PDB file of C-alpha atoms in Angstrom:
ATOM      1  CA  UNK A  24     -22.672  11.912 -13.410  1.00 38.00           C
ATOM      2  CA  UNK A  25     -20.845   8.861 -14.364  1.00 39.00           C
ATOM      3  CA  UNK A  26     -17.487   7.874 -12.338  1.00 41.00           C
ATOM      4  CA  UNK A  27     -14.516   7.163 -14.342  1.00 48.00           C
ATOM      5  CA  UNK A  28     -12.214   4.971 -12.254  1.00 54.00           C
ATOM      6  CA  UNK A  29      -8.261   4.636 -12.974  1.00 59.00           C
ATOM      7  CA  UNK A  30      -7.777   2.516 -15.635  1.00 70.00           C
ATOM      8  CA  UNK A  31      -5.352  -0.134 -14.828  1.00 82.00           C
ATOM      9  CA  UNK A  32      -2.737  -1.539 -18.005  1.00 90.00           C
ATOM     10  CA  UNK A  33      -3.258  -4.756 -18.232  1.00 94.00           C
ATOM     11  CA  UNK A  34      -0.358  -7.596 -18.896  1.00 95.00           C
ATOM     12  CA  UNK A  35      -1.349 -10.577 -20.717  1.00 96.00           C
ATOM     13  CA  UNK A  36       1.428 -13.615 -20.494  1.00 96.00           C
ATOM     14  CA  UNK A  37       1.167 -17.501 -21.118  1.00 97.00           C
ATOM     15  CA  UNK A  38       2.821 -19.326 -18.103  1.00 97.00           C
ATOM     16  CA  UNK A  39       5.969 -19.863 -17.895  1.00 96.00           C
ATOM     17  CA  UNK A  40       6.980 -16.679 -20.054  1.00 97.00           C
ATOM     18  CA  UNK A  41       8.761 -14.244 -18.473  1.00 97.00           C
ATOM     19  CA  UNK A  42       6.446 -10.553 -17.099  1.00 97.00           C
ATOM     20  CA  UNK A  43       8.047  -7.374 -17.057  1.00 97.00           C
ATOM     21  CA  UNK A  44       6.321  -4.989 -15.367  1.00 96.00           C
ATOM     22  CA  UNK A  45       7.421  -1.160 -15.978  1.00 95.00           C
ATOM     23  CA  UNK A  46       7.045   1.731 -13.699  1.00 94.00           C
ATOM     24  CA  UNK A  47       7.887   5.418 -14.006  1.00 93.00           C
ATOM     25  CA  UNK A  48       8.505   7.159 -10.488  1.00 91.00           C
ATOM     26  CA  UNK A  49       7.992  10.701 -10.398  1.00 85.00           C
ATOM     27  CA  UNK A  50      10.547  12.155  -7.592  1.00 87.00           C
ATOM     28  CA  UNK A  51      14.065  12.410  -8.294  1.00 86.00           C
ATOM     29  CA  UNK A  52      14.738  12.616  -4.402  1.00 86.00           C
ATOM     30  CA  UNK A  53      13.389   9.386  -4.063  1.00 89.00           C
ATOM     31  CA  UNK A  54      15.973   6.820  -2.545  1.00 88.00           C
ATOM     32  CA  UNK A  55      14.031   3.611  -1.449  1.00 91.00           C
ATOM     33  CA  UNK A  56      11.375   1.337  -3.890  1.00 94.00           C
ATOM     34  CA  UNK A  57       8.729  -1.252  -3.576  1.00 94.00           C
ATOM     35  CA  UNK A  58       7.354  -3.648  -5.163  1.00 96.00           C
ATOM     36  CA  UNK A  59       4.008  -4.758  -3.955  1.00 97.00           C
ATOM     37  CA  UNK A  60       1.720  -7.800  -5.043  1.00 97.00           C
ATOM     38  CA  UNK A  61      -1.907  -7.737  -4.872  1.00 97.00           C
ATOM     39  CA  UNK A  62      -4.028 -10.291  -4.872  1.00 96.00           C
ATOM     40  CA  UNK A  63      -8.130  -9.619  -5.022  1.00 94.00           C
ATOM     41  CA  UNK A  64      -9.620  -9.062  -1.490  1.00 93.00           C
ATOM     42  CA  UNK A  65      -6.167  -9.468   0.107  1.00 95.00           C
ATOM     43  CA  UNK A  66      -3.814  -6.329   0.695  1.00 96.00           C
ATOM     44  CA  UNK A  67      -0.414  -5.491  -1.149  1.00 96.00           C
ATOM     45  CA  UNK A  68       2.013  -7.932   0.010  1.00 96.00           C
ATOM     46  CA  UNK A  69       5.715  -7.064  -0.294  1.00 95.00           C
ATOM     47  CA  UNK A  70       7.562  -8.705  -3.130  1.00 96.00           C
ATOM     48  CA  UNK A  71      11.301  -6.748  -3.256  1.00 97.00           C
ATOM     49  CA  UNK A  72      13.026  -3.713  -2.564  1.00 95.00           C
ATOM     50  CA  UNK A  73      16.001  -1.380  -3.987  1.00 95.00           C
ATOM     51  CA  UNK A  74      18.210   1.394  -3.145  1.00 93.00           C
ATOM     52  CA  UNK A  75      18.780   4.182  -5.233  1.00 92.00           C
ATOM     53  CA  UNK A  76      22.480   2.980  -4.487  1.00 93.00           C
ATOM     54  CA  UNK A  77      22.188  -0.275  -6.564  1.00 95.00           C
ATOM     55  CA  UNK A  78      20.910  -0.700 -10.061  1.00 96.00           C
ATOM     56  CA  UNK A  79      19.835  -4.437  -9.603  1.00 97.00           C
ATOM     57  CA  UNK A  80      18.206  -6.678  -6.816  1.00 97.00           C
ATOM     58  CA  UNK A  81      17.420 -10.252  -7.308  1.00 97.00           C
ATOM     59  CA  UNK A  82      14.958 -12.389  -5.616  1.00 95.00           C
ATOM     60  CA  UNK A  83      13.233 -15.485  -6.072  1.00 93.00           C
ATOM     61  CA  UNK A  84      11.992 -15.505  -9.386  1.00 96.00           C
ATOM     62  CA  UNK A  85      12.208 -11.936  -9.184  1.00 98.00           C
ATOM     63  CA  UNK A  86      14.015  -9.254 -10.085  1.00 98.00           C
ATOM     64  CA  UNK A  87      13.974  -5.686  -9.732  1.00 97.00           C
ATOM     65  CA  UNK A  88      16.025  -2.879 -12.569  1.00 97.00           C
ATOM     66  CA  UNK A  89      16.432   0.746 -11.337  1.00 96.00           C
ATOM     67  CA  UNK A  90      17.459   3.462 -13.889  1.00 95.00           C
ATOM     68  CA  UNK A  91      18.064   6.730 -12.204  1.00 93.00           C
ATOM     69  CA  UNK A  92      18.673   8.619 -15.179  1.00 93.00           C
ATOM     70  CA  UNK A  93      15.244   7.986 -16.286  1.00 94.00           C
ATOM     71  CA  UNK A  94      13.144   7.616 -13.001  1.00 93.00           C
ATOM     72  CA  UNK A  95      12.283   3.795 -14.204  1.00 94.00           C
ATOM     73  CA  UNK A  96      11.996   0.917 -12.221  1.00 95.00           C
ATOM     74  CA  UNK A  97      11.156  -2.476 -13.864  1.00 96.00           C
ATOM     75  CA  UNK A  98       9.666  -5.936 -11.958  1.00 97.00           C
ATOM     76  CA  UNK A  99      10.591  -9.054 -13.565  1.00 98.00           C
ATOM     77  CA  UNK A 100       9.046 -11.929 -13.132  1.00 98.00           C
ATOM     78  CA  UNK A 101      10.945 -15.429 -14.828  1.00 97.00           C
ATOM     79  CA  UNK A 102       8.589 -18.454 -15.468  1.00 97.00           C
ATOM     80  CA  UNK A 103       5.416 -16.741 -14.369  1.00 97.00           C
ATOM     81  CA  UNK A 104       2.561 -19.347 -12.701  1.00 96.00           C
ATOM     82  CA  UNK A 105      -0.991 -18.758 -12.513  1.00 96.00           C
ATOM     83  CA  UNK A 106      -0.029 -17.342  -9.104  1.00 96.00           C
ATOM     84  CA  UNK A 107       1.260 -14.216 -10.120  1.00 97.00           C
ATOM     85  CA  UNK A 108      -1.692 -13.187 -11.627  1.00 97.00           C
ATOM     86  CA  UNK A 109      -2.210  -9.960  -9.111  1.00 97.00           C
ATOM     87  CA  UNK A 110      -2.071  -6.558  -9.691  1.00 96.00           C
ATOM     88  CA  UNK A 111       1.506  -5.161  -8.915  1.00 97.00           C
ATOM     89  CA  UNK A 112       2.332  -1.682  -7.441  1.00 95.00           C
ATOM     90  CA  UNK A 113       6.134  -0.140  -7.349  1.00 94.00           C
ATOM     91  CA  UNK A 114       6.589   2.662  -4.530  1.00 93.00           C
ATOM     92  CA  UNK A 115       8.874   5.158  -4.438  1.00 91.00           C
ATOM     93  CA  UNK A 116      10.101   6.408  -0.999  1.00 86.00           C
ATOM     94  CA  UNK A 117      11.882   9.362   1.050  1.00 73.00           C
ATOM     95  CA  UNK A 118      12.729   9.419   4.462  1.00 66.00           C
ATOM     96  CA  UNK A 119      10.604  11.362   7.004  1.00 64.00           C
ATOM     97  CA  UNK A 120      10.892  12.992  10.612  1.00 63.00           C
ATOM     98  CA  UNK A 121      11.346  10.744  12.778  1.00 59.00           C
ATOM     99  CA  UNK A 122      12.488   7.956  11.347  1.00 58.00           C
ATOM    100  CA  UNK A 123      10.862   5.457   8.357  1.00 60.00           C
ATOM    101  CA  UNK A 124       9.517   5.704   4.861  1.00 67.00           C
ATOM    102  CA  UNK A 125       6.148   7.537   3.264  1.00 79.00           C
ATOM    103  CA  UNK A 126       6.068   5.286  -0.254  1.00 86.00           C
ATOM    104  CA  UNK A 127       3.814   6.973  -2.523  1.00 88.00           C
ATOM    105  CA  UNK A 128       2.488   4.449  -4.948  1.00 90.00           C
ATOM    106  CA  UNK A 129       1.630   4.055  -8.680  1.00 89.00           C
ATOM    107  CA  UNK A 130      -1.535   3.234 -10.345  1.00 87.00           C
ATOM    108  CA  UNK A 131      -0.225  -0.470 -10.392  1.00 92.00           C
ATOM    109  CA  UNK A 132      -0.308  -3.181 -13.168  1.00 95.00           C
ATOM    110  CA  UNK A 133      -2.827  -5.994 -13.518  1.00 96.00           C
ATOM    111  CA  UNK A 134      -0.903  -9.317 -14.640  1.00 97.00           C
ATOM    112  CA  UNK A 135      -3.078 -12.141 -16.058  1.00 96.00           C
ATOM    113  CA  UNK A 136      -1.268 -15.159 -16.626  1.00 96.00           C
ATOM    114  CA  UNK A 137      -2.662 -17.339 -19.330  1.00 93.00           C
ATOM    115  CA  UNK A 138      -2.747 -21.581 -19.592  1.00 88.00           C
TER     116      UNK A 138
ATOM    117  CA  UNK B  61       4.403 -14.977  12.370  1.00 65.00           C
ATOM    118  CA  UNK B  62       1.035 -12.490  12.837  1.00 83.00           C
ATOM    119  CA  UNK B  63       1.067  -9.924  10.328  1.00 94.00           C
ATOM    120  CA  UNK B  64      -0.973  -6.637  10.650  1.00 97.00           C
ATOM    121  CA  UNK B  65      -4.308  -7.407  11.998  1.00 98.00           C
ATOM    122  CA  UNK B  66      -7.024  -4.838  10.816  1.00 98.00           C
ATOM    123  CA  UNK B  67     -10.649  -5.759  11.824  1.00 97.00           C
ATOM    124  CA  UNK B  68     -14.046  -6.158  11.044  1.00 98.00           C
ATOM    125  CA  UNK B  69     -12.875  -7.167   7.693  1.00 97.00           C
ATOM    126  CA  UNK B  70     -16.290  -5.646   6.119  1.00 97.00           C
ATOM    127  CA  UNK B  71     -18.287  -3.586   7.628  1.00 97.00           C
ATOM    128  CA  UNK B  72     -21.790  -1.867   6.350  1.00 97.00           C
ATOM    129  CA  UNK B  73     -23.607   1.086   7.696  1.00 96.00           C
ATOM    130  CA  UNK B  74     -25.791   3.767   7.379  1.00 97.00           C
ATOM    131  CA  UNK B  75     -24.726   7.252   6.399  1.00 96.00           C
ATOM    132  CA  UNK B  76     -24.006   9.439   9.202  1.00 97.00           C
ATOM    133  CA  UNK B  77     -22.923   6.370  11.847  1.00 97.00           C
ATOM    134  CA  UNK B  78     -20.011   6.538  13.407  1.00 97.00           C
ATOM    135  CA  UNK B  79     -17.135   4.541  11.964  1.00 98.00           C
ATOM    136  CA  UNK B  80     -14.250   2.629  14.090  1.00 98.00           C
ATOM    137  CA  UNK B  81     -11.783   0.704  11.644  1.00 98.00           C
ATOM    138  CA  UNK B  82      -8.648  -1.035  13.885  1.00 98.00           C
ATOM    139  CA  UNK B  83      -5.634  -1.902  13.558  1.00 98.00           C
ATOM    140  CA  UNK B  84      -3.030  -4.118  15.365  1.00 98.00           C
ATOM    141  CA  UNK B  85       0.445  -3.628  13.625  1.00 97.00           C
ATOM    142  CA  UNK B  86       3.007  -6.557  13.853  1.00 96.00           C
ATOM    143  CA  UNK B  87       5.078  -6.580  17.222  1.00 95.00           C
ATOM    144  CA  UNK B  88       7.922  -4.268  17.552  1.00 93.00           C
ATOM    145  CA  UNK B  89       7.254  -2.310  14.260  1.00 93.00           C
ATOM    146  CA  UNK B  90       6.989   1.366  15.541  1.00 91.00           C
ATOM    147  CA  UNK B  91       5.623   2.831  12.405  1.00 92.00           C
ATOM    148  CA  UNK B  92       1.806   2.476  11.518  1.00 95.00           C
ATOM    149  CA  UNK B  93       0.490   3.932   8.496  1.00 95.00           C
ATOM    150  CA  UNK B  94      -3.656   4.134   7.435  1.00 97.00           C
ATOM    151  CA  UNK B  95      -4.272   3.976   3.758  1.00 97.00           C
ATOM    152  CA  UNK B  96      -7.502   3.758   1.448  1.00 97.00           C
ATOM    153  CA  UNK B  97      -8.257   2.530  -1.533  1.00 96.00           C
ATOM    154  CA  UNK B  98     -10.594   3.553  -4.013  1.00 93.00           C
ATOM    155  CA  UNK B  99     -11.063   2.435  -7.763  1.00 88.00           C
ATOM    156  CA  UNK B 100     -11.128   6.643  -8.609  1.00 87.00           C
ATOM    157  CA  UNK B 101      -8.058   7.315  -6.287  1.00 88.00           C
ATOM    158  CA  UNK B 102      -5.794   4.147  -6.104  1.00 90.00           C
ATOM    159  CA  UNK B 103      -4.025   3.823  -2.826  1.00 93.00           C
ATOM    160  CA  UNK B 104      -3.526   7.146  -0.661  1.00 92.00           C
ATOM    161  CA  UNK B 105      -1.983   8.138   2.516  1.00 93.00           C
ATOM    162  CA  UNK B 106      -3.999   9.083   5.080  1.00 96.00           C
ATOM    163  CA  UNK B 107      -2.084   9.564   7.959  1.00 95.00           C
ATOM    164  CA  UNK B 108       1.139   7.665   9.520  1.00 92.00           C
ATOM    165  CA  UNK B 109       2.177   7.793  13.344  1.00 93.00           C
ATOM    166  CA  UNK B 110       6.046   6.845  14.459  1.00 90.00           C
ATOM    167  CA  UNK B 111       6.453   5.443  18.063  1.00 91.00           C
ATOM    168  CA  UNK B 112       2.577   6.273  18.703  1.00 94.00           C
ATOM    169  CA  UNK B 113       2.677   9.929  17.752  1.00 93.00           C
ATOM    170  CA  UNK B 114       0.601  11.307  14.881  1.00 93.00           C
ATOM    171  CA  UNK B 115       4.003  12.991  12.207  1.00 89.00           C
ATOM    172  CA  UNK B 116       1.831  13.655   9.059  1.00 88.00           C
ATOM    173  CA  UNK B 117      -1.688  13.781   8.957  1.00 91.00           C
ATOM    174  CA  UNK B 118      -2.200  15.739   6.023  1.00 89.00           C
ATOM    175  CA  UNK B 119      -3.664  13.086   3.417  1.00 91.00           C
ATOM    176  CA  UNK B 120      -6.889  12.983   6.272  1.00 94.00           C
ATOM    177  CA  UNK B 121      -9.650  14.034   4.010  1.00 88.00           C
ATOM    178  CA  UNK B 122     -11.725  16.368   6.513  1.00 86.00           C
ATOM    179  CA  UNK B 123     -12.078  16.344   9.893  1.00 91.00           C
ATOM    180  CA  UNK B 124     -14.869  13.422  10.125  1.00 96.00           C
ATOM    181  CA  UNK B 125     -11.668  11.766  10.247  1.00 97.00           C
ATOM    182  CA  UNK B 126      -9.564  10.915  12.971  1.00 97.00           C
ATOM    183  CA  UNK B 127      -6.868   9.067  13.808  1.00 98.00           C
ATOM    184  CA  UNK B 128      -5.669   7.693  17.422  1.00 97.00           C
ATOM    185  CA  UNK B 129      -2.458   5.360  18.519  1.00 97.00           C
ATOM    186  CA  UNK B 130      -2.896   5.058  22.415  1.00 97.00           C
ATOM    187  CA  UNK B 131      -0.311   2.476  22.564  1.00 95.00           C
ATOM    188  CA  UNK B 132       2.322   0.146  20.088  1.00 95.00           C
ATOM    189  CA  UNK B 133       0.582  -2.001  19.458  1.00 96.00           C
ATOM    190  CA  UNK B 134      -3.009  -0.521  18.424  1.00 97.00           C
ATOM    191  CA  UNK B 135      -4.740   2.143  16.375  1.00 98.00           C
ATOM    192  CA  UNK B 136      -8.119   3.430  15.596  1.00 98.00           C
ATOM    193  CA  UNK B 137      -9.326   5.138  12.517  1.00 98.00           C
ATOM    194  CA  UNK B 138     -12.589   6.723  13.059  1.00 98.00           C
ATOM    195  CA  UNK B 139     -15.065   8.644  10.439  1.00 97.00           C
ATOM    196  CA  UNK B 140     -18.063  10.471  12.708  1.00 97.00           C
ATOM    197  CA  UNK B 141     -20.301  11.076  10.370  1.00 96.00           C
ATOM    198  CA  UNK B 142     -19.778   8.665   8.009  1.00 97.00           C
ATOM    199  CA  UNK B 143     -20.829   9.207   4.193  1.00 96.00           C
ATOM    200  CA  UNK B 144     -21.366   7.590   0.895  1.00 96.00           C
ATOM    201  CA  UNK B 145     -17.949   8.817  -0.445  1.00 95.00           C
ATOM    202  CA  UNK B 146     -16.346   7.144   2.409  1.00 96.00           C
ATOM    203  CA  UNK B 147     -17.071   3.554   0.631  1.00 97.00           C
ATOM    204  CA  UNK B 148     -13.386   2.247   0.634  1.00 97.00           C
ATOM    205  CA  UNK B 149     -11.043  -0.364   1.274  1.00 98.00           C
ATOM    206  CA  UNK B 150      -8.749   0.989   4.415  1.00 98.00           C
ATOM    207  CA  UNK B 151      -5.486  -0.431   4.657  1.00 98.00           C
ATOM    208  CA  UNK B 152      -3.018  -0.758   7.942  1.00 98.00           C
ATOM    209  CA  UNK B 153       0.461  -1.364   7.039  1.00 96.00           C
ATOM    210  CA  UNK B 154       3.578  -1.095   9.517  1.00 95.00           C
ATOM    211  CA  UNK B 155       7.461  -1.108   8.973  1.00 92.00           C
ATOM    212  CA  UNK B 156      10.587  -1.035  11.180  1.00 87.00           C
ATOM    213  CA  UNK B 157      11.153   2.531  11.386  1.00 72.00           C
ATOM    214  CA  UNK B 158      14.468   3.731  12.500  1.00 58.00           C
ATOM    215  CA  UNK B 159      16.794   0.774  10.613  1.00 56.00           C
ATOM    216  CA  UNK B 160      17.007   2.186   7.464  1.00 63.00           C
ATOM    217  CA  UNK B 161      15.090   1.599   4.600  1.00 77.00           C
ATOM    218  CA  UNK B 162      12.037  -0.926   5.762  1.00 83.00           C
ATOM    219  CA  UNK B 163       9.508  -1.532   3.877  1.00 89.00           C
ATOM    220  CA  UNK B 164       5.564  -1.516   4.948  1.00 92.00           C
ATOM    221  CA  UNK B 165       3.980  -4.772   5.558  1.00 95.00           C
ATOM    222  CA  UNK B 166      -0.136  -4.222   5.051  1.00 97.00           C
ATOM    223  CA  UNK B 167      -2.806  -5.775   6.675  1.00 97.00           C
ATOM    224  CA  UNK B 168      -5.850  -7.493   4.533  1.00 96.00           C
ATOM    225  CA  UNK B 169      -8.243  -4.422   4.762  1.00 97.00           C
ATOM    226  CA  UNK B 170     -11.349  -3.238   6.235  1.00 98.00           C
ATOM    227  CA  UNK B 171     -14.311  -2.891   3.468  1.00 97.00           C
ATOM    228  CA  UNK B 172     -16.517  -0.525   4.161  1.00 98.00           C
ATOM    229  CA  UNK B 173     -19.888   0.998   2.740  1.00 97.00           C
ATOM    230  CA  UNK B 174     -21.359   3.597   3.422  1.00 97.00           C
ATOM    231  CA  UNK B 175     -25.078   3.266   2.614  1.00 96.00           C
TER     232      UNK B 175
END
């Protein structure tokens, strides 16, 4: 029969527009999140990370929101470059035995920056 | 700095072949995590070792698969027989386990077919 893969949401942005990229987590538990770029052929390189104890972390050209209420975590990216264009996974995280962090992560996001 | 080394980068075969993906996770992380990829699936959890011994290996499909860590700083994933379904990219990724929150730095991938 025919395969149906996941379909990725696609965000279309001219450079040097700002990208948010939105991200419902599912575990209220969950006290440690990712963001992870993507690039084709490459695998997810880390971007920024949050505790559920803070509400904002910036970065370089980044920045990451966390709204506990609502399990939502937002990437944004100022100025975006032709660079960006990836596709970008959040993670959500809980401790485990022993010591470090299983992420379990979303479908992910494809950014396409336009000239 | 050397990230997480996986090798061979590609790697096509015959169903029923035995299957040996590696992994070399960066020096002095002590957790190591095996992930795939499919376009159906997204990124899952396969199994994740801390300080070389195996904590959760319940996102191993079926027991073609195996996992070893015989020492810090190298791991095997191995599929005996291998099978069409198996067609994935296979991710390494390691992290600082045991300093708090740290998060998971990923190698480039091993893509393999299964023909």
């Amino acid at each position: 029969g025919e395969s149906v893969g996941l379909h990725l949401p696609t965000l279309s942005v001219q450079e040097g527009d700002n990208s948010i990229i939105n991200c419902a987590y599912s575990n209220s538990a969950s006290d440690y999140f990712i963001w992870y770029k993507q690039e084709s052929g490459k695998g997810p390189q880390f971007i920024i990370d949050i505790r559920s104890n803070m509400d904002k972390r910036q970065g370089q050209r980044v920045t990451v929101l966390l709204n506990k209420t609502v399990k939502h975590l937002s990437l944004q990216i100022a100025a975006t470059q032709p660079g960006d264009s990836a596709v970008y996974f959040c993670a959500e995280s809980g401790r485990v035995t022993g010591g470090g962090n299983k992420l379990t992560f979303g479908t992910g996001t494809q950014l396409k920056v336009e000239l | 700095d050397a990230g997480v080394i996986q090798s061979p980068r590609h790697e096509v075969t015959e169903m029923g072949q035995e299957v040996t993906l590696r992994c070399k996770p960066i020096s002095g992380h002590n957790s190591l995590f095996w992930y795939r990829q499919t376009m159906m699936r997204g990124l899952e959890l396969l199994i994740y070792f801390n300080n070389n011994v195996p904590i959760d290996d319940s996102g191993m499909p079926e027991d073609r698969f195996s996992a070893k860590m015989p020492n810090a700083s190298f791991s095997t994933l191995k599929i005996q027989p291998s099978e069409p379904r198996d067609s994935a990219v296979y991710f390494c990724a390691s992290s600082l386990a045991m300093v708090g929150d740290q998060p998971q730095h990923f190698g480039d991938g091993t893509r393999l077919s299964i023909l």
